[in-house]
mmCIF file of C-alpha atoms in Angstrom:
data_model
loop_
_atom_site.group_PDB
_atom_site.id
_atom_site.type_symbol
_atom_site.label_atom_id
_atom_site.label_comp_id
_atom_site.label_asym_id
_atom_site.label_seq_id
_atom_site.Cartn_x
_atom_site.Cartn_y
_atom_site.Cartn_z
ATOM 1 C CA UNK A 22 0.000 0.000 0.000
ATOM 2 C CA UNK A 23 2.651 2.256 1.051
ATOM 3 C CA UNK A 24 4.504 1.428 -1.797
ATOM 4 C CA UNK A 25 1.758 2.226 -4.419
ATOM 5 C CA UNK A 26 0.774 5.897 -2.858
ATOM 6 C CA UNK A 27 4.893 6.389 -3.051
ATOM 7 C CA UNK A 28 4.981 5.551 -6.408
ATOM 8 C CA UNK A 29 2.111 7.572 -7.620
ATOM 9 C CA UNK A 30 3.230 10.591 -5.753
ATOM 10 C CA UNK A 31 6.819 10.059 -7.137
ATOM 11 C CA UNK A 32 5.882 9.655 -10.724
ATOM 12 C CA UNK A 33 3.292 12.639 -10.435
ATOM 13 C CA UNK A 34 5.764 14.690 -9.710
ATOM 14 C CA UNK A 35 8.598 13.477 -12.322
ATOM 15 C CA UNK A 36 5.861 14.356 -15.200
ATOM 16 C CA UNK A 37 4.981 18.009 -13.137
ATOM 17 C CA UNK A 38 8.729 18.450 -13.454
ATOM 18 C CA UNK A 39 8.965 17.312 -16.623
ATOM 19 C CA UNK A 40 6.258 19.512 -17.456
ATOM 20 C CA UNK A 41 8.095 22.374 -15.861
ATOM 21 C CA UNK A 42 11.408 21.862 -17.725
ATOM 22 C CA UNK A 43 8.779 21.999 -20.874
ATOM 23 C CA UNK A 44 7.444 25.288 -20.023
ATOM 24 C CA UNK A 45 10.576 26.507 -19.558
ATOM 25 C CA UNK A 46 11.694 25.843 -23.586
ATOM 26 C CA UNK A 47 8.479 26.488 -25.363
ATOM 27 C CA UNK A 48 7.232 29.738 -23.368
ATOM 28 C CA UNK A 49 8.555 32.897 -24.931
ATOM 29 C CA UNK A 50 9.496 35.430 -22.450
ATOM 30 C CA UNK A 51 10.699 35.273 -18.973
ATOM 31 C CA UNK A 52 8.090 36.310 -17.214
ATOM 32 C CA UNK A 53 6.113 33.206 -18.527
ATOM 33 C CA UNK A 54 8.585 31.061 -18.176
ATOM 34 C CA UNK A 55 9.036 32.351 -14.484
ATOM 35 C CA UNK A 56 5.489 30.669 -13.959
ATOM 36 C CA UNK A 57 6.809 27.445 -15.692
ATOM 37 C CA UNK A 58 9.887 27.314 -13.537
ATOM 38 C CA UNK A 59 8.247 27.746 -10.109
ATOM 39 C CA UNK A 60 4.763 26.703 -10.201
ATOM 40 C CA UNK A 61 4.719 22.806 -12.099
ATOM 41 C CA UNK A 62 8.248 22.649 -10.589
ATOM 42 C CA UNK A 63 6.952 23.501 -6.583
ATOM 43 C CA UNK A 64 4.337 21.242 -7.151
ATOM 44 C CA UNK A 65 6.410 18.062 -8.661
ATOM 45 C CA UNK A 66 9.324 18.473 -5.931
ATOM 46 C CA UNK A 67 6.730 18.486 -3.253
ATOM 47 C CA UNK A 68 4.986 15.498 -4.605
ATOM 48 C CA UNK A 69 8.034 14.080 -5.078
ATOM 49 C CA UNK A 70 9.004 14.681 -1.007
ATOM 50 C CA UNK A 71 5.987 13.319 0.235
ATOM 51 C CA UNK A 72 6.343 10.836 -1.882
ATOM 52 C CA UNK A 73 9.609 9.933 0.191
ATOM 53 C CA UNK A 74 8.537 11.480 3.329
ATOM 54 C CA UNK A 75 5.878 8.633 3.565
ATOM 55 C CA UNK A 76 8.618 5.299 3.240
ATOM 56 C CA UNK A 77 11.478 7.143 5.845
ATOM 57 C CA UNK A 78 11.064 6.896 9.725
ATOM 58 C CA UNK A 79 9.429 10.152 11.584
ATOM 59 C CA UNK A 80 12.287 12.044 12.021
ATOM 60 C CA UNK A 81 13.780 12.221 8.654
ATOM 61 C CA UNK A 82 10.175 12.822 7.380
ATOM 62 C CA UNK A 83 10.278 15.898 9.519
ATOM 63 C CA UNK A 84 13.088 17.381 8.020
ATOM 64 C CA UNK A 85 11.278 16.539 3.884
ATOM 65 C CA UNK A 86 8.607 18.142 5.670
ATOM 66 C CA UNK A 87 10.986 21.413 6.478
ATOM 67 C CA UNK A 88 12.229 21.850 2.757
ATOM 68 C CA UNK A 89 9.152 21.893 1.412
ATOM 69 C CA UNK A 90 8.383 24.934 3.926
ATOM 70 C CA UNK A 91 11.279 26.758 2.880
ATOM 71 C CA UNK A 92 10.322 25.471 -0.614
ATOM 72 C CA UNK A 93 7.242 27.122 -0.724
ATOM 73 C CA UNK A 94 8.081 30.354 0.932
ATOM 74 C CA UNK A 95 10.927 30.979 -1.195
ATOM 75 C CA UNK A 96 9.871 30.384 -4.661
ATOM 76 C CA UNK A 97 7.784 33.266 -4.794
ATOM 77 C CA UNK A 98 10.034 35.694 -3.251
ATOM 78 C CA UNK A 99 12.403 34.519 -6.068
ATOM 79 C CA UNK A 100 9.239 35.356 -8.827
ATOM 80 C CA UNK A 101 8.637 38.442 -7.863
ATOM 81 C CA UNK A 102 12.402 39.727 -8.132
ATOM 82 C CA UNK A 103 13.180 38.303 -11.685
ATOM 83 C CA UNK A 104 10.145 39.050 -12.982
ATOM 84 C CA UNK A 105 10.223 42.677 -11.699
ATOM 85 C CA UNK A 106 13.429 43.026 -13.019
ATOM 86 C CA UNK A 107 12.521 41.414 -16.498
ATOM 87 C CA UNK A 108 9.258 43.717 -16.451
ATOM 88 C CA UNK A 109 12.135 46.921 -15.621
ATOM 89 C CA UNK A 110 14.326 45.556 -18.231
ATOM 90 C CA UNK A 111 12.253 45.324 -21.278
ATOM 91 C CA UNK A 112 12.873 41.673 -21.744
ATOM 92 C CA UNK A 113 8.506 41.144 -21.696
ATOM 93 C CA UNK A 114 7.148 40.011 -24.995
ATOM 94 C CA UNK A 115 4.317 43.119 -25.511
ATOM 95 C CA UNK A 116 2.305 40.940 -28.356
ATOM 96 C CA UNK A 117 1.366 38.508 -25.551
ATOM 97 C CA UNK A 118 -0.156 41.247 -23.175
ATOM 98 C CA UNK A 119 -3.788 41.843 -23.456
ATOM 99 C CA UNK A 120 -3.277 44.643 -20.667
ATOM 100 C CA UNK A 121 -0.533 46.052 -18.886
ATOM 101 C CA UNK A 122 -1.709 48.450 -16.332
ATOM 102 C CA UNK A 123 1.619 49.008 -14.463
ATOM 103 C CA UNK A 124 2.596 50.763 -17.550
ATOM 104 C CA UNK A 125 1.379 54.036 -16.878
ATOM 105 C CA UNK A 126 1.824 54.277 -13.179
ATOM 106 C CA UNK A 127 5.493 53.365 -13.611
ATOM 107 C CA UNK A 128 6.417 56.142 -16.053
ATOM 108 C CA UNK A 129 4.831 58.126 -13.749
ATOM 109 C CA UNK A 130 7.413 57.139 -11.370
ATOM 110 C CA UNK A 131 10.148 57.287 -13.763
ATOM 111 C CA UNK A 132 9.442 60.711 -14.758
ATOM 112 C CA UNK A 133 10.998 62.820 -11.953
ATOM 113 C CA UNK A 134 14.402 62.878 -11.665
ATOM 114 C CA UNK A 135 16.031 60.678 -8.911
ATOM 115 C CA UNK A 136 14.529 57.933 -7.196
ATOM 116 C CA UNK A 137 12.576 58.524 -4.686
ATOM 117 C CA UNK A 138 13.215 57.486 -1.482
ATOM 118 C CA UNK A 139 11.270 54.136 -0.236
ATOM 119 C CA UNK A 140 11.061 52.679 3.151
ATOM 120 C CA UNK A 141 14.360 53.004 4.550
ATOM 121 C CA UNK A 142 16.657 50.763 6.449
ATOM 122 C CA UNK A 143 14.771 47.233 4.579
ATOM 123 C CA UNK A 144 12.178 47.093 7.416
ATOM 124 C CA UNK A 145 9.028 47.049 7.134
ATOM 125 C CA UNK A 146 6.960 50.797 7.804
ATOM 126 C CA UNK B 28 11.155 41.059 25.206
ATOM 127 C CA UNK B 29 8.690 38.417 24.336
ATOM 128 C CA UNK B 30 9.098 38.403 20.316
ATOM 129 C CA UNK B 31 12.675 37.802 21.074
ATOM 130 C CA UNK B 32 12.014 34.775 23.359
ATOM 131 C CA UNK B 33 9.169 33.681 20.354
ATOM 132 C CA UNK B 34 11.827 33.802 18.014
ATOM 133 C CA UNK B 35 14.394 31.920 19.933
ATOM 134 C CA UNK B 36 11.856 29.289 20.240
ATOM 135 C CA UNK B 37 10.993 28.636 16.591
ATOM 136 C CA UNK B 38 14.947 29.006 15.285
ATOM 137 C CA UNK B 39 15.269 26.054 18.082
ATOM 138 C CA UNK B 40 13.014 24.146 16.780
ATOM 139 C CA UNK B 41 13.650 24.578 13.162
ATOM 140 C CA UNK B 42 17.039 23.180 14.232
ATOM 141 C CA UNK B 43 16.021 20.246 16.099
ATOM 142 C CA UNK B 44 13.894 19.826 12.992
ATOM 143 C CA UNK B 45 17.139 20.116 10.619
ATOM 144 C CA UNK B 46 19.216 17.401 12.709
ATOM 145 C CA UNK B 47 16.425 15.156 12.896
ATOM 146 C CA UNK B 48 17.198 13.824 16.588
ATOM 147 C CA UNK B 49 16.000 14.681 20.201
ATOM 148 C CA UNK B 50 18.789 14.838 21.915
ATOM 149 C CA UNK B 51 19.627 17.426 24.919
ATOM 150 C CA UNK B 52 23.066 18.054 22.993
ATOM 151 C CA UNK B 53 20.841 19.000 20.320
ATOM 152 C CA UNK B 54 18.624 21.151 21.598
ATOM 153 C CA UNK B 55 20.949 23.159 23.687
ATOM 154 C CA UNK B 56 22.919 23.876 20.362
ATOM 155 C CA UNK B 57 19.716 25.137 18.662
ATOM 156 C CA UNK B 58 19.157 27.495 21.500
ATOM 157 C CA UNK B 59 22.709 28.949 21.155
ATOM 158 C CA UNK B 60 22.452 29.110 17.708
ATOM 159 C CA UNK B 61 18.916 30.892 17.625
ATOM 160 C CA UNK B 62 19.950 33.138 20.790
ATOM 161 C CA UNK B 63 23.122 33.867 18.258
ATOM 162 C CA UNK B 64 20.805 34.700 15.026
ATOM 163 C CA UNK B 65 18.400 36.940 17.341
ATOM 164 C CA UNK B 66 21.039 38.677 18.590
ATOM 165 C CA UNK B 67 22.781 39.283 15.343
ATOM 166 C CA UNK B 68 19.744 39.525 13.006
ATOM 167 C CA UNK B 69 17.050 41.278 15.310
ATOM 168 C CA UNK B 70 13.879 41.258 13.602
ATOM 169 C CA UNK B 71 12.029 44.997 13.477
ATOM 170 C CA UNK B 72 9.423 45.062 16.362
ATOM 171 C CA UNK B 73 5.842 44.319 15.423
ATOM 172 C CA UNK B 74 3.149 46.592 16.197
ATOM 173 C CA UNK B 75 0.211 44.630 16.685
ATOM 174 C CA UNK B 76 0.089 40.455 18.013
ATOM 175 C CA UNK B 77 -0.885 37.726 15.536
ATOM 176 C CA UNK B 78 -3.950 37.278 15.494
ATOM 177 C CA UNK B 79 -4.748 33.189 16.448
ATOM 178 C CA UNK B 80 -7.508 32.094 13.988
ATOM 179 C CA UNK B 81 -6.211 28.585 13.477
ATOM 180 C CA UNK B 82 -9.479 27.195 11.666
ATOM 181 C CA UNK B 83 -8.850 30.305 9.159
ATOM 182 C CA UNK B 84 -5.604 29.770 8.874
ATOM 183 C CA UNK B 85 -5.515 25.996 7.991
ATOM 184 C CA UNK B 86 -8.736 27.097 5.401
ATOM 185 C CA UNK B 87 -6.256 29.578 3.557
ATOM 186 C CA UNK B 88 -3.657 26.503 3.919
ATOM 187 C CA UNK B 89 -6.039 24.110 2.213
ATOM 188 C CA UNK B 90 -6.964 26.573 -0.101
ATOM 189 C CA UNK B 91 -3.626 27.466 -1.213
ATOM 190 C CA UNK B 92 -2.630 24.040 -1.947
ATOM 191 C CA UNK B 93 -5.617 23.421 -3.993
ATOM 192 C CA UNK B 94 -4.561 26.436 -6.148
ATOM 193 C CA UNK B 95 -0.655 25.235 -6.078
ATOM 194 C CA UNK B 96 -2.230 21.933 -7.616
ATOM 195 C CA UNK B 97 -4.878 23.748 -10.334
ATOM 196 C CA UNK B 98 -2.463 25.993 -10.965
ATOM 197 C CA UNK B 99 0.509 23.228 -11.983
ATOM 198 C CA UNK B 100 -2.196 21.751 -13.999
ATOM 199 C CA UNK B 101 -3.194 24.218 -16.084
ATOM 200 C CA UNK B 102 0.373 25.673 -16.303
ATOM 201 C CA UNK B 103 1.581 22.244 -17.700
ATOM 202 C CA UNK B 104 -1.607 22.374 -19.950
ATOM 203 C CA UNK B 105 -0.713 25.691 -21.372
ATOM 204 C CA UNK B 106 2.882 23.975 -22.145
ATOM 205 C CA UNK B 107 1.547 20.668 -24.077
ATOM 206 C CA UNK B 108 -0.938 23.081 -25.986
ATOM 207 C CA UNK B 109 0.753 26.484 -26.346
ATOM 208 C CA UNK B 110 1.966 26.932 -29.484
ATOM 209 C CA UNK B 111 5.279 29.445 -30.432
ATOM 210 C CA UNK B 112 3.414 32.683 -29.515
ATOM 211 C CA UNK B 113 3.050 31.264 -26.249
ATOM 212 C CA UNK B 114 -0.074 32.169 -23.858
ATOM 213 C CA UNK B 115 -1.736 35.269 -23.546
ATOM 214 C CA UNK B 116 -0.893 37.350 -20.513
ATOM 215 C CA UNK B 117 -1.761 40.388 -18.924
ATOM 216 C CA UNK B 118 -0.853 42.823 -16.277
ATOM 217 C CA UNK B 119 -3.698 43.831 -13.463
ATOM 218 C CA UNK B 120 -3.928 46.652 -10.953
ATOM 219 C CA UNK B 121 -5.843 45.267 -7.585
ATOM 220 C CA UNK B 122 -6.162 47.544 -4.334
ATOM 221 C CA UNK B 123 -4.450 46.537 -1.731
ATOM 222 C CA UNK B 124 -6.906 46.285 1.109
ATOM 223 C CA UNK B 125 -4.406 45.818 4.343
ATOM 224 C CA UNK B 126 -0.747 47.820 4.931
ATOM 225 C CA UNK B 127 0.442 45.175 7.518
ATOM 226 C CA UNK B 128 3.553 44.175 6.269
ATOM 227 C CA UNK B 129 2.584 40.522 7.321
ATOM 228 C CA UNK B 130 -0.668 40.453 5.241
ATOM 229 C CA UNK B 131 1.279 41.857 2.171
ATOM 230 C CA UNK B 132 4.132 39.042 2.491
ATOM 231 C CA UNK B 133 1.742 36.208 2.620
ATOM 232 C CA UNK B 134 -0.701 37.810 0.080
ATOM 233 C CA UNK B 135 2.388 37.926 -2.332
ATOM 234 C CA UNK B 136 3.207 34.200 -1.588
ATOM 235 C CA UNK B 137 -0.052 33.290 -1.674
ATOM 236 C CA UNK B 138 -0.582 34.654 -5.642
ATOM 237 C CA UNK B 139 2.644 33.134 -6.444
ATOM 238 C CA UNK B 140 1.213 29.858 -5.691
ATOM 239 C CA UNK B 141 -2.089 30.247 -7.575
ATOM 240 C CA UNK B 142 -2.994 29.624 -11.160
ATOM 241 C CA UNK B 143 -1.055 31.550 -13.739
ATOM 242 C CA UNK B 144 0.131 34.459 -11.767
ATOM 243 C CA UNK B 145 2.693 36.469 -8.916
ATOM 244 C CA UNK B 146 2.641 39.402 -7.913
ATOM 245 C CA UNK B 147 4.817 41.780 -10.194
ATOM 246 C CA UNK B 148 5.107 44.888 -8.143
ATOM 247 C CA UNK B 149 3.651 46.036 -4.742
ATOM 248 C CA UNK B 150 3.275 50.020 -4.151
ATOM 249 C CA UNK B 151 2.246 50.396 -0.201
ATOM 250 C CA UNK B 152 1.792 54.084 -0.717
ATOM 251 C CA UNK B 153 -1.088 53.639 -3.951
ATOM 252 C CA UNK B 154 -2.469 50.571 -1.723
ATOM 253 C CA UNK B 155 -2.066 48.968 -5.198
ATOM 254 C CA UNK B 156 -0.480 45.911 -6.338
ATOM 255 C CA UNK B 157 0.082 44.245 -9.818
ATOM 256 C CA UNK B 158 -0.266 40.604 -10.682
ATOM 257 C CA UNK B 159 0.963 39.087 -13.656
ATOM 258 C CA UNK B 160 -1.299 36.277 -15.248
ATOM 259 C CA UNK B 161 -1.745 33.907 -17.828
ATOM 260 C CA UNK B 162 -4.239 32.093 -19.512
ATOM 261 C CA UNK B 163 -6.628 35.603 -19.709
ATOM 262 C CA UNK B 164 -7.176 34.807 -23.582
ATOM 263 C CA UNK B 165 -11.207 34.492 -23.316
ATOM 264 C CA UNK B 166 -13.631 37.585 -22.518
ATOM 265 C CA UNK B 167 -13.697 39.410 -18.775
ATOM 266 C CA UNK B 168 -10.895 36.894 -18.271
ATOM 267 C CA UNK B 169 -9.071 39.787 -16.576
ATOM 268 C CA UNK B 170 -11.823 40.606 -14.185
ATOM 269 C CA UNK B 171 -12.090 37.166 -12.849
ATOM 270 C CA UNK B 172 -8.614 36.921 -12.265
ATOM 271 C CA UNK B 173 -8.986 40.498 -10.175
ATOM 272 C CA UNK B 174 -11.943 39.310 -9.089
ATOM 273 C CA UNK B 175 -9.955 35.697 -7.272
ATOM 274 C CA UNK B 176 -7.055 37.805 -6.385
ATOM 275 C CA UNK B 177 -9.175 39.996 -4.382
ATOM 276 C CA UNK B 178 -11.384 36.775 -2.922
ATOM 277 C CA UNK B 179 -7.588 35.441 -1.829
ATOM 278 C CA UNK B 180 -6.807 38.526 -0.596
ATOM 279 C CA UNK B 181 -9.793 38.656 2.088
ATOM 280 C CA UNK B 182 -8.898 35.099 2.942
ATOM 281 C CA UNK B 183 -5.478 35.954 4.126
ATOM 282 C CA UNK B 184 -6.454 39.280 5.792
ATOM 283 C CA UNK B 185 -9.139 36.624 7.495
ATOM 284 C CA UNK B 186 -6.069 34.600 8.347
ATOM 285 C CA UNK B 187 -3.510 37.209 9.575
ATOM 286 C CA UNK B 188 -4.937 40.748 9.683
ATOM 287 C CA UNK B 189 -6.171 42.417 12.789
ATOM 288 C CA UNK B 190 -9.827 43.257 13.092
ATOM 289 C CA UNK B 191 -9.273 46.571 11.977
ATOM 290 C CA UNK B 192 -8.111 45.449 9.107
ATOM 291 C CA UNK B 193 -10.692 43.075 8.257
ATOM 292 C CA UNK B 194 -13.426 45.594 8.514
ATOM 293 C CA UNK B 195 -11.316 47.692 6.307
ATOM 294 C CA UNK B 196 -10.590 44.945 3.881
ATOM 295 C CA UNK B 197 -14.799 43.974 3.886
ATOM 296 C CA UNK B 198 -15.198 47.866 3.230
ATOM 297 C CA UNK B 199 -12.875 47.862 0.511
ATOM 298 C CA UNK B 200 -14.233 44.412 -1.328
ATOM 299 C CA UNK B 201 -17.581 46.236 -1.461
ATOM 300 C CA UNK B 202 -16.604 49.104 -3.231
ATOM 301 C CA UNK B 203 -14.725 47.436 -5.808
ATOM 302 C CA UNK B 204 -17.695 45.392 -6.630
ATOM 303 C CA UNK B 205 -19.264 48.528 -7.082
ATOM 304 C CA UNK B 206 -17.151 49.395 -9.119
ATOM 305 C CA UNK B 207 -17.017 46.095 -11.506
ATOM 306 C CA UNK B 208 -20.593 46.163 -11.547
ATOM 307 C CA UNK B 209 -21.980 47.103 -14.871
#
């Protein structure tokens, strides 16, 4: 029994992978490919943990359980900076946009000269 | 004082977690470690308590992984069918109904984790943020992708925010329906 759910959850999450990897060569731009990179990839590696977590003894399966913590709270800091700075640097394919309505507030920003000045000392305000 | 003690607590146990094994050798490294970190690394002082709402919290939990599993779905759907032009995409403005900076950092990890989007840029001082999406090809795709944003928005502020800012949130959700509504 044990050995069946481990299977399906490991070979669920190979093809998510799989899938992921796919994305990543056939999506155009980065910000798509961003989505291919962290969502079908999150998903596969923490199919592919439980998958494991459920044949170890407790305490290992404590520590699978762990990474896919960190897993999930770090993929989408790691989305928001790339694709911020792929929005900033131009590298967004426009013909794929049906809106973009960040557009006009940010050359609104860009307009004055200088940055201007945004919560200070990386704490929160 | 007692943040600091909170903290200490949860590095420890994140340890013990790491090495796997119960032993006092273990535990009173963690707590050097962690008393280390915290004294290092001091986290900025919060200004209101966490609110405890565990049934809300493990319903934004259950929630979320539901959307981390549609969302792989549809994302690896997109990939078998997409051709060269790849899928269509868009960029949308929603209000940002709490200032916490708690409620924003989940809300932004929360999107990530949901069908076809993240959260692009957050601006604290328009109370606006901007999510990227896919898969809005069909019509008044991009409203109901506002439209859930918002929805998971109200969940976490259910979750996390003080009560101040859930009657603020429930204020705000009204008028942008208002606003939506033809």
């Amino acid at each position: 029994m044990k050995d069946i759910v481990t299977s399906v959850l490991l070979l669920t999450g190979a093809a998510a992978s799989l899938l992921g990897a796919l994305g990543l060569v056939r999506f155009p731009d980065v910000p798509s490919r961003l989505q291919a990179a962290t969502k079908p990839q999150t998903l596969g590696l923490l199919l592919i943990l439980l998958g494991t977590a459920v044949q170890v003894e407790f305490e290992s399966a404590a520590t699978l359980l762990l990474v896919i913590l960190f897993q999930v709270i770090t993929a989408p800091v790691l989305s928001q900076i790339v694709g911020r700075s792929a929005y900033r640097s131009g590298t967004l394919r426009r013909d794929t946009l049906v809106v973009d309505e960040l557009a006009d507030p940010m050359a609104r920003d860009d307009d004055p000269p200088g940055p201007t000045p945004r919560g200070g000392g990386g704490g929160p305000s | 004082m007692s943040h600091r003690v909170r903290q200490v607590f949860w590095l420890t146990v994140v340890w013990v977690l790491l090495w796997g094994t119960l032993r006092p050798a273990t535990i009173v490294g963690g707590v050097l470690v962690a008393v280390l970190v915290a004294w290092l690394f001091p986290l900025p002082p919060m200004r209101d308590p966490i609110p405890v709402r565990p049934l809300r919290l493990l319903s934004l939990a259950s929630f979320v992984a539901l959307d981390l599993l549609r969302s792989g779905v549809q994302i690896g759907w997109e990939t078998l069918r997409g051709g060269g032009r790849g899928p269509a995409a868009a960029i949308i403005a929603v209000p940002l109904l709490a200032h916490s900076a708690r409620v924003v950092a989940v809300l932004a990890g929360a999107v990530a984790l949901t069908p076809g989007s993240y959260v692009l840029q957050i601006d604290r001082t328009r109370a606006t943020f901007w999510v990227y999406a896919l898969g809005v090809g069909g019509d008044g795709a991009v409203e109901r992708v506002r439209r859930e944003v918002l929805v998971l928005q109200r969940k976490v502020i259910a979750a996390l925010g003080t009560a101040d800012e859930l009657a603020a949130s429930d204020r705000g959700l009204a008028a942008a329906r208002y606003r939506s509504a033809p």
